[in-house]
Amino acid sequence: MFAPDFFTLLLLLITGFIAGVCNAIAGGGTFFTLPIFLAAGLPPVLANASNAVAVWPGHILASVGYRDILLKNRQTLFKASLIGLVGALIGAYVLLTMGNARFRVLIPFLILLATLLFAFGARIRSYFNSRVSASSRHFSLDNPNVWGVLIQLVLAIYGGFFSAGLGVMLMAMLMLFGVHDIQLNNAYKNAIASVISTVAVMVFISQGLVVWSFTLPAFVAGVVGGIVGARVARFLPAQLLKNIVVGTGIILCIYYVVKLF
């Protein structure tokens, strides 16, 4: 039904690779791949679902590097993963029932939210980190109260629906829950995001929402980009990549708002 021409295929390979590198170092790969799916003429829901599959390896590859930490904390992660699983299912099915017309209206606002999260991610994490001693008495990843469960559930729903910016949200949540060690925070973040994205991807695939002729080139290029990104992370300044991601997000937001109205 949909098949990319040579130019689109080339763009999918290039942006998929860039997304893989960005996700391995700073995040924000969706800002590069999703616009290509949309510009190629895919309906918004199919474009979002196909993009979710294309960038899915990012969190998985990142989690592999933390496997020792994750194995030591598997009981804690099991509880968080259950909440993530439920939330991701809800988010994915909300997308299924929304329809293209309504999702098209949300696109610029979702991109704006994700852009703001990337732009102010460090400040957001710092804000919650400064309140960790007080908040950890009320929130815990091991034994969350009702509010703790709700926070995790809301973020998982968002991740199942539209994943851009999820990493920043999860890191802030984990700091609120008392996980202020940056390595442990990153490990938890990648593991929880892996569960959320995997569940969403399984729903999208099972419902036939993935346009494989577009997804596979970006997927393969993203895996290669992720491997390259992990190897060159020490040489590429993360802040520079973040600035590029934020700048791209602002341009996309303006473009889709103008297109919408």
PDB file of C-alpha atoms in Angstrom, residues 1-246:
ATOM      1  CA  MET A   1       0.000   0.000   0.000  1.00  0.00           C
ATOM      2  CA  PHE A   2       2.805   2.409   0.925  1.00  0.00           C
ATOM      3  CA  ALA A   3       6.298   2.182  -0.544  1.00  0.00           C
ATOM      4  CA  PRO A   4       9.109   4.728  -0.243  1.00  0.00           C
ATOM      5  CA  ASP A   5      10.749   6.114  -3.364  1.00  0.00           C
ATOM      6  CA  PHE A   6      14.537   6.232  -3.600  1.00  0.00           C
ATOM      7  CA  PHE A   7      14.834   9.727  -2.092  1.00  0.00           C
ATOM      8  CA  THR A   8      12.564   8.844   0.845  1.00  0.00           C
ATOM      9  CA  LEU A   9      14.477   5.603   1.399  1.00  0.00           C
ATOM     10  CA  LEU A  10      17.715   7.579   1.513  1.00  0.00           C
ATOM     11  CA  LEU A  11      16.229  10.013   4.036  1.00  0.00           C
ATOM     12  CA  LEU A  12      14.987   7.123   6.188  1.00  0.00           C
ATOM     13  CA  LEU A  13      18.473   5.622   6.267  1.00  0.00           C
ATOM     14  CA  ILE A  14      20.150   8.942   7.063  1.00  0.00           C
ATOM     15  CA  THR A  15      17.679  10.076   9.730  1.00  0.00           C
ATOM     16  CA  GLY A  16      17.499   6.575  11.186  1.00  0.00           C
ATOM     17  CA  PHE A  17      21.266   6.587  11.636  1.00  0.00           C
ATOM     18  CA  ILE A  18      21.211  10.099  13.144  1.00  0.00           C
ATOM     19  CA  ALA A  19      18.395   9.068  15.483  1.00  0.00           C
ATOM     20  CA  GLY A  20      20.391   6.041  16.624  1.00  0.00           C
ATOM     21  CA  VAL A  21      23.440   8.172  17.396  1.00  0.00           C
ATOM     22  CA  CYS A  22      21.355  10.782  19.227  1.00  0.00           C
ATOM     23  CA  ASN A  23      19.461   8.205  21.274  1.00  0.00           C
ATOM     24  CA  ALA A  24      22.735   6.598  22.335  1.00  0.00           C
ATOM     25  CA  ILE A  25      24.143   9.908  23.585  1.00  0.00           C
ATOM     26  CA  ALA A  26      21.477  12.510  24.291  1.00  0.00           C
ATOM     27  CA  GLY A  27      18.072  11.167  23.214  1.00  0.00           C
ATOM     28  CA  GLY A  28      15.624  12.857  20.854  1.00  0.00           C
ATOM     29  CA  GLY A  29      15.904  10.563  17.850  1.00  0.00           C
ATOM     30  CA  THR A  30      12.171  10.822  17.167  1.00  0.00           C
ATOM     31  CA  PHE A  31      12.617  14.455  16.121  1.00  0.00           C
ATOM     32  CA  PHE A  32      14.566  13.262  13.069  1.00  0.00           C
ATOM     33  CA  THR A  33      12.622  10.170  12.003  1.00  0.00           C
ATOM     34  CA  LEU A  34       8.955  10.999  12.650  1.00  0.00           C
ATOM     35  CA  PRO A  35       8.887  13.998  10.241  1.00  0.00           C
ATOM     36  CA  ILE A  36      10.115  11.747   7.418  1.00  0.00           C
ATOM     37  CA  PHE A  37       7.298   9.257   8.006  1.00  0.00           C
ATOM     38  CA  LEU A  38       4.788  12.122   8.001  1.00  0.00           C
ATOM     39  CA  ALA A  39       6.300  13.917   4.999  1.00  0.00           C
ATOM     40  CA  ALA A  40       6.189  10.669   3.015  1.00  0.00           C
ATOM     41  CA  GLY A  41       2.412  10.741   3.280  1.00  0.00           C
ATOM     42  CA  LEU A  42       1.765   8.128   5.962  1.00  0.00           C
ATOM     43  CA  PRO A  43      -1.369   8.807   8.035  1.00  0.00           C
ATOM     44  CA  PRO A  44      -0.333  10.270  11.432  1.00  0.00           C
ATOM     45  CA  VAL A  45      -1.252   7.203  13.500  1.00  0.00           C
ATOM     46  CA  LEU A  46       0.618   4.858  11.149  1.00  0.00           C
ATOM     47  CA  ALA A  47       3.564   7.266  11.059  1.00  0.00           C
ATOM     48  CA  ASN A  48       3.751   7.386  14.860  1.00  0.00           C
ATOM     49  CA  ALA A  49       3.449   3.608  15.220  1.00  0.00           C
ATOM     50  CA  SER A  50       6.020   2.941  12.487  1.00  0.00           C
ATOM     51  CA  ASN A  51       8.393   5.459  14.030  1.00  0.00           C
ATOM     52  CA  ALA A  52       7.998   3.827  17.454  1.00  0.00           C
ATOM     53  CA  VAL A  53       9.231   0.544  15.986  1.00  0.00           C
ATOM     54  CA  ALA A  54      12.066   2.268  14.109  1.00  0.00           C
ATOM     55  CA  VAL A  55      13.525   3.887  17.251  1.00  0.00           C
ATOM     56  CA  TRP A  56      12.660   0.987  19.574  1.00  0.00           C
ATOM     57  CA  PRO A  57      16.209  -0.484  19.736  1.00  0.00           C
ATOM     58  CA  GLY A  58      17.560   2.675  21.409  1.00  0.00           C
ATOM     59  CA  HIS A  59      16.529   1.912  24.988  1.00  0.00           C
ATOM     60  CA  ILE A  60      17.211  -1.813  24.532  1.00  0.00           C
ATOM     61  CA  LEU A  61      20.803  -1.208  23.431  1.00  0.00           C
ATOM     62  CA  ALA A  62      21.289   1.303  26.242  1.00  0.00           C
ATOM     63  CA  SER A  63      19.987  -1.195  28.808  1.00  0.00           C
ATOM     64  CA  VAL A  64      22.516  -3.837  27.786  1.00  0.00           C
ATOM     65  CA  GLY A  65      25.324  -1.697  29.159  1.00  0.00           C
ATOM     66  CA  TYR A  66      23.643  -1.658  32.577  1.00  0.00           C
ATOM     67  CA  ARG A  67      22.798  -5.357  32.750  1.00  0.00           C
ATOM     68  CA  ASP A  68      24.854  -5.972  35.928  1.00  0.00           C
ATOM     69  CA  ILE A  69      23.087  -3.161  37.800  1.00  0.00           C
ATOM     70  CA  LEU A  70      19.698  -4.255  36.499  1.00  0.00           C
ATOM     71  CA  LEU A  71      20.191  -7.875  37.573  1.00  0.00           C
ATOM     72  CA  LYS A  72      21.063  -6.767  41.108  1.00  0.00           C
ATOM     73  CA  ASN A  73      17.884  -4.690  41.299  1.00  0.00           C
ATOM     74  CA  ARG A  74      15.533  -6.985  39.394  1.00  0.00           C
ATOM     75  CA  GLN A  75      12.916  -7.148  42.179  1.00  0.00           C
ATOM     76  CA  THR A  76      12.541  -3.376  42.240  1.00  0.00           C
ATOM     77  CA  LEU A  77      12.430  -3.274  38.454  1.00  0.00           C
ATOM     78  CA  PHE A  78       9.807  -6.008  38.322  1.00  0.00           C
ATOM     79  CA  LYS A  79       7.303  -3.846  40.210  1.00  0.00           C
ATOM     80  CA  ALA A  80       8.052  -0.776  38.098  1.00  0.00           C
ATOM     81  CA  SER A  81       7.871  -2.858  34.928  1.00  0.00           C
ATOM     82  CA  LEU A  82       4.391  -4.140  35.763  1.00  0.00           C
ATOM     83  CA  ILE A  83       3.119  -0.579  36.085  1.00  0.00           C
ATOM     84  CA  GLY A  84       4.947   0.340  32.878  1.00  0.00           C
ATOM     85  CA  LEU A  85       3.367  -2.592  31.067  1.00  0.00           C
ATOM     86  CA  VAL A  86      -0.170  -1.593  32.070  1.00  0.00           C
ATOM     87  CA  GLY A  87       0.388   2.068  31.240  1.00  0.00           C
ATOM     88  CA  ALA A  88       1.965   1.302  27.871  1.00  0.00           C
ATOM     89  CA  LEU A  89      -1.004  -0.881  26.930  1.00  0.00           C
ATOM     90  CA  ILE A  90      -3.392   1.937  27.809  1.00  0.00           C
ATOM     91  CA  GLY A  91      -1.356   4.529  25.896  1.00  0.00           C
ATOM     92  CA  ALA A  92      -1.032   2.355  22.796  1.00  0.00           C
ATOM     93  CA  TYR A  93      -4.753   1.595  22.715  1.00  0.00           C
ATOM     94  CA  VAL A  94      -5.603   5.276  23.218  1.00  0.00           C
ATOM     95  CA  LEU A  95      -3.610   5.951  20.053  1.00  0.00           C
ATOM     96  CA  LEU A  96      -5.489   3.157  18.266  1.00  0.00           C
ATOM     97  CA  THR A  97      -8.876   4.635  19.115  1.00  0.00           C
ATOM     98  CA  MET A  98      -7.952   8.282  18.541  1.00  0.00           C
ATOM     99  CA  GLY A  99      -7.918   8.319  14.760  1.00  0.00           C
ATOM    100  CA  ASN A 100      -5.745  10.263  12.346  1.00  0.00           C
ATOM    101  CA  ALA A 101      -7.655  13.554  12.387  1.00  0.00           C
ATOM    102  CA  ARG A 102      -7.446  14.039  16.149  1.00  0.00           C
ATOM    103  CA  PHE A 103      -3.866  12.811  16.397  1.00  0.00           C
ATOM    104  CA  ARG A 104      -2.822  15.224  13.624  1.00  0.00           C
ATOM    105  CA  VAL A 105      -4.051  18.109  15.805  1.00  0.00           C
ATOM    106  CA  LEU A 106      -1.968  16.855  18.746  1.00  0.00           C
ATOM    107  CA  ILE A 107       1.305  16.465  16.830  1.00  0.00           C
ATOM    108  CA  PRO A 108       2.623  20.063  17.187  1.00  0.00           C
ATOM    109  CA  PHE A 109       1.732  20.146  20.878  1.00  0.00           C
ATOM    110  CA  LEU A 110       3.354  16.773  21.552  1.00  0.00           C
ATOM    111  CA  ILE A 111       6.497  17.927  19.753  1.00  0.00           C
ATOM    112  CA  LEU A 112       6.448  21.178  21.748  1.00  0.00           C
ATOM    113  CA  LEU A 113       6.159  19.244  25.027  1.00  0.00           C
ATOM    114  CA  ALA A 114       9.020  16.942  24.058  1.00  0.00           C
ATOM    115  CA  THR A 115      11.145  19.918  22.959  1.00  0.00           C
ATOM    116  CA  LEU A 116      10.603  21.702  26.278  1.00  0.00           C
ATOM    117  CA  LEU A 117      11.520  18.520  28.134  1.00  0.00           C
ATOM    118  CA  PHE A 118      14.794  18.262  26.237  1.00  0.00           C
ATOM    119  CA  ALA A 119      15.538  21.979  26.566  1.00  0.00           C
ATOM    120  CA  PHE A 120      14.959  22.072  30.315  1.00  0.00           C
ATOM    121  CA  GLY A 121      15.691  18.437  31.149  1.00  0.00           C
ATOM    122  CA  ALA A 122      18.737  19.251  33.292  1.00  0.00           C
ATOM    123  CA  ARG A 123      16.803  21.826  35.303  1.00  0.00           C
ATOM    124  CA  ILE A 124      13.889  19.448  35.749  1.00  0.00           C
ATOM    125  CA  ARG A 125      16.199  16.712  37.039  1.00  0.00           C
ATOM    126  CA  SER A 126      17.982  19.203  39.303  1.00  0.00           C
ATOM    127  CA  TYR A 127      14.663  20.417  40.694  1.00  0.00           C
ATOM    128  CA  PHE A 128      13.551  16.939  41.671  1.00  0.00           C
ATOM    129  CA  ASN A 129      17.019  15.968  42.865  1.00  0.00           C
ATOM    130  CA  SER A 130      17.024  18.908  45.313  1.00  0.00           C
ATOM    131  CA  ARG A 131      13.800  17.591  46.796  1.00  0.00           C
ATOM    132  CA  VAL A 132      14.810  13.965  46.961  1.00  0.00           C
ATOM    133  CA  SER A 133      15.276  13.785  50.735  1.00  0.00           C
ATOM    134  CA  ALA A 134      11.781  15.070  51.419  1.00  0.00           C
ATOM    135  CA  SER A 135      10.005  13.266  48.594  1.00  0.00           C
ATOM    136  CA  SER A 136      11.600   9.864  49.194  1.00  0.00           C
ATOM    137  CA  ARG A 137       9.670   9.596  52.445  1.00  0.00           C
ATOM    138  CA  HIS A 138       6.477   9.567  50.389  1.00  0.00           C
ATOM    139  CA  PHE A 139       7.572   8.052  47.072  1.00  0.00           C
ATOM    140  CA  SER A 140       9.523   4.861  46.576  1.00  0.00           C
ATOM    141  CA  LEU A 141      10.160   2.672  43.571  1.00  0.00           C
ATOM    142  CA  ASP A 142      10.121  -0.404  45.822  1.00  0.00           C
ATOM    143  CA  ASN A 143       6.887   0.371  47.649  1.00  0.00           C
ATOM    144  CA  PRO A 144       5.127   3.291  45.934  1.00  0.00           C
ATOM    145  CA  ASN A 145       2.021   4.757  47.498  1.00  0.00           C
ATOM    146  CA  VAL A 146      -1.078   5.555  45.439  1.00  0.00           C
ATOM    147  CA  TRP A 147       0.421   8.793  44.133  1.00  0.00           C
ATOM    148  CA  GLY A 148       3.644   7.024  43.226  1.00  0.00           C
ATOM    149  CA  VAL A 149       1.760   4.403  41.228  1.00  0.00           C
ATOM    150  CA  LEU A 150      -0.277   7.109  39.482  1.00  0.00           C
ATOM    151  CA  ILE A 151       2.850   9.038  38.491  1.00  0.00           C
ATOM    152  CA  GLN A 152       4.421   5.899  37.019  1.00  0.00           C
ATOM    153  CA  LEU A 153       1.175   4.996  35.265  1.00  0.00           C
ATOM    154  CA  VAL A 154       0.742   8.439  33.678  1.00  0.00           C
ATOM    155  CA  LEU A 155       4.295   8.422  32.320  1.00  0.00           C
ATOM    156  CA  ALA A 156       3.854   4.893  30.973  1.00  0.00           C
ATOM    157  CA  ILE A 157       0.614   5.917  29.243  1.00  0.00           C
ATOM    158  CA  TYR A 158       2.430   8.841  27.635  1.00  0.00           C
ATOM    159  CA  GLY A 159       5.260   6.533  26.561  1.00  0.00           C
ATOM    160  CA  GLY A 160       2.860   4.063  24.980  1.00  0.00           C
ATOM    161  CA  PHE A 161       1.105   6.894  23.161  1.00  0.00           C
ATOM    162  CA  PHE A 162       4.030   9.119  22.080  1.00  0.00           C
ATOM    163  CA  SER A 163       7.477   8.338  23.396  1.00  0.00           C
ATOM    164  CA  ALA A 164       9.512  11.494  22.655  1.00  0.00           C
ATOM    165  CA  GLY A 165      10.794  13.020  25.902  1.00  0.00           C
ATOM    166  CA  LEU A 166       9.934   9.944  27.962  1.00  0.00           C
ATOM    167  CA  GLY A 167      13.528   9.515  29.148  1.00  0.00           C
ATOM    168  CA  VAL A 168      13.635  12.971  30.741  1.00  0.00           C
ATOM    169  CA  MET A 169      10.290  12.355  32.444  1.00  0.00           C
ATOM    170  CA  LEU A 170      11.436   9.010  33.821  1.00  0.00           C
ATOM    171  CA  MET A 171      14.717  10.419  35.157  1.00  0.00           C
ATOM    172  CA  ALA A 172      12.837  13.205  36.950  1.00  0.00           C
ATOM    173  CA  MET A 173      10.372  10.681  38.377  1.00  0.00           C
ATOM    174  CA  LEU A 174      13.182   8.438  39.611  1.00  0.00           C
ATOM    175  CA  MET A 175      14.850  11.364  41.364  1.00  0.00           C
ATOM    176  CA  LEU A 176      11.528  12.150  43.004  1.00  0.00           C
ATOM    177  CA  PHE A 177      11.512   8.533  44.172  1.00  0.00           C
ATOM    178  CA  GLY A 178      14.973   8.863  45.697  1.00  0.00           C
ATOM    179  CA  VAL A 179      17.113   7.360  42.919  1.00  0.00           C
ATOM    180  CA  HIS A 180      19.706  10.153  42.790  1.00  0.00           C
ATOM    181  CA  ASP A 181      22.731   8.075  41.772  1.00  0.00           C
ATOM    182  CA  ILE A 182      23.058   9.004  38.083  1.00  0.00           C
ATOM    183  CA  GLN A 183      24.208   5.543  36.940  1.00  0.00           C
ATOM    184  CA  LEU A 184      21.415   3.750  38.783  1.00  0.00           C
ATOM    185  CA  ASN A 185      18.943   6.366  37.558  1.00  0.00           C
ATOM    186  CA  ASN A 186      20.046   5.850  33.956  1.00  0.00           C
ATOM    187  CA  ALA A 187      19.881   2.079  34.332  1.00  0.00           C
ATOM    188  CA  TYR A 188      16.345   2.182  35.731  1.00  0.00           C
ATOM    189  CA  LYS A 189      15.266   4.748  33.145  1.00  0.00           C
ATOM    190  CA  ASN A 190      16.462   2.666  30.212  1.00  0.00           C
ATOM    191  CA  ALA A 191      14.980  -0.545  31.606  1.00  0.00           C
ATOM    192  CA  ILE A 192      11.554   0.969  32.312  1.00  0.00           C
ATOM    193  CA  ALA A 193      11.542   2.755  28.947  1.00  0.00           C
ATOM    194  CA  SER A 194      12.451  -0.557  27.283  1.00  0.00           C
ATOM    195  CA  VAL A 195       9.402  -2.231  28.810  1.00  0.00           C
ATOM    196  CA  ILE A 196       7.103   0.630  27.831  1.00  0.00           C
ATOM    197  CA  SER A 197       8.379   0.871  24.254  1.00  0.00           C
ATOM    198  CA  THR A 198       8.391  -2.912  23.767  1.00  0.00           C
ATOM    199  CA  VAL A 199       4.773  -3.259  24.886  1.00  0.00           C
ATOM    200  CA  ALA A 200       3.676  -0.371  22.660  1.00  0.00           C
ATOM    201  CA  VAL A 201       5.571  -1.786  19.690  1.00  0.00           C
ATOM    202  CA  MET A 202       3.956  -5.214  20.177  1.00  0.00           C
ATOM    203  CA  VAL A 203       0.500  -3.613  20.196  1.00  0.00           C
ATOM    204  CA  PHE A 204       1.232  -1.586  17.068  1.00  0.00           C
ATOM    205  CA  ILE A 205       2.583  -4.624  15.215  1.00  0.00           C
ATOM    206  CA  SER A 206      -0.304  -6.870  16.286  1.00  0.00           C
ATOM    207  CA  GLN A 207      -2.812  -4.283  15.066  1.00  0.00           C
ATOM    208  CA  GLY A 208      -1.143  -3.896  11.681  1.00  0.00           C
ATOM    209  CA  LEU A 209      -0.160  -0.263  12.198  1.00  0.00           C
ATOM    210  CA  VAL A 210       3.465  -0.639  11.119  1.00  0.00           C
ATOM    211  CA  VAL A 211       4.395   0.166   7.520  1.00  0.00           C
ATOM    212  CA  TRP A 212       7.407  -2.107   7.227  1.00  0.00           C
ATOM    213  CA  SER A 213       8.671  -0.757   3.906  1.00  0.00           C
ATOM    214  CA  PHE A 214       9.343   2.535   5.726  1.00  0.00           C
ATOM    215  CA  THR A 215      10.163   1.157   9.151  1.00  0.00           C
ATOM    216  CA  LEU A 216      12.834  -1.435   8.351  1.00  0.00           C
ATOM    217  CA  PRO A 217      15.349   0.947   6.701  1.00  0.00           C
ATOM    218  CA  ALA A 218      15.120   3.386   9.625  1.00  0.00           C
ATOM    219  CA  PHE A 219      15.225   0.484  12.106  1.00  0.00           C
ATOM    220  CA  VAL A 220      18.409  -1.037  10.651  1.00  0.00           C
ATOM    221  CA  ALA A 221      20.079   2.363  10.299  1.00  0.00           C
ATOM    222  CA  GLY A 222      19.044   3.172  13.876  1.00  0.00           C
ATOM    223  CA  VAL A 223      20.714   0.027  15.209  1.00  0.00           C
ATOM    224  CA  VAL A 224      23.919   0.907  13.367  1.00  0.00           C
ATOM    225  CA  GLY A 225      23.678   4.489  14.617  1.00  0.00           C
ATOM    226  CA  GLY A 226      23.151   3.279  18.169  1.00  0.00           C
ATOM    227  CA  ILE A 227      26.271   1.118  18.030  1.00  0.00           C
ATOM    228  CA  VAL A 228      28.310   3.954  16.520  1.00  0.00           C
ATOM    229  CA  GLY A 229      26.881   6.428  19.030  1.00  0.00           C
ATOM    230  CA  ALA A 230      27.848   4.229  21.954  1.00  0.00           C
ATOM    231  CA  ARG A 231      31.415   4.037  20.638  1.00  0.00           C
ATOM    232  CA  VAL A 232      31.875   7.759  19.918  1.00  0.00           C
ATOM    233  CA  ALA A 233      29.929   9.075  22.920  1.00  0.00           C
ATOM    234  CA  ARG A 234      33.132  10.111  24.678  1.00  0.00           C
ATOM    235  CA  PHE A 235      34.178  12.258  21.707  1.00  0.00           C
ATOM    236  CA  LEU A 236      30.867  13.936  20.805  1.00  0.00           C
ATOM    237  CA  PRO A 237      29.638  16.639  23.212  1.00  0.00           C
ATOM    238  CA  ALA A 238      26.184  15.641  24.445  1.00  0.00           C
ATOM    239  CA  GLN A 239      25.195  19.298  24.903  1.00  0.00           C
ATOM    240  CA  LEU A 240      25.817  20.031  21.219  1.00  0.00           C
ATOM    241  CA  LEU A 241      23.545  17.158  20.208  1.00  0.00           C
ATOM    242  CA  LYS A 242      20.905  18.319  22.675  1.00  0.00           C
ATOM    243  CA  ASN A 243      21.021  21.816  21.176  1.00  0.00           C
ATOM    244  CA  ILE A 244      20.555  20.351  17.697  1.00  0.00           C
ATOM    245  CA  VAL A 245      17.615  18.259  18.921  1.00  0.00           C
ATOM    246  CA  VAL A 246      15.971  21.264  20.600  1.00  0.00           C
TER     247      VAL A 246
END
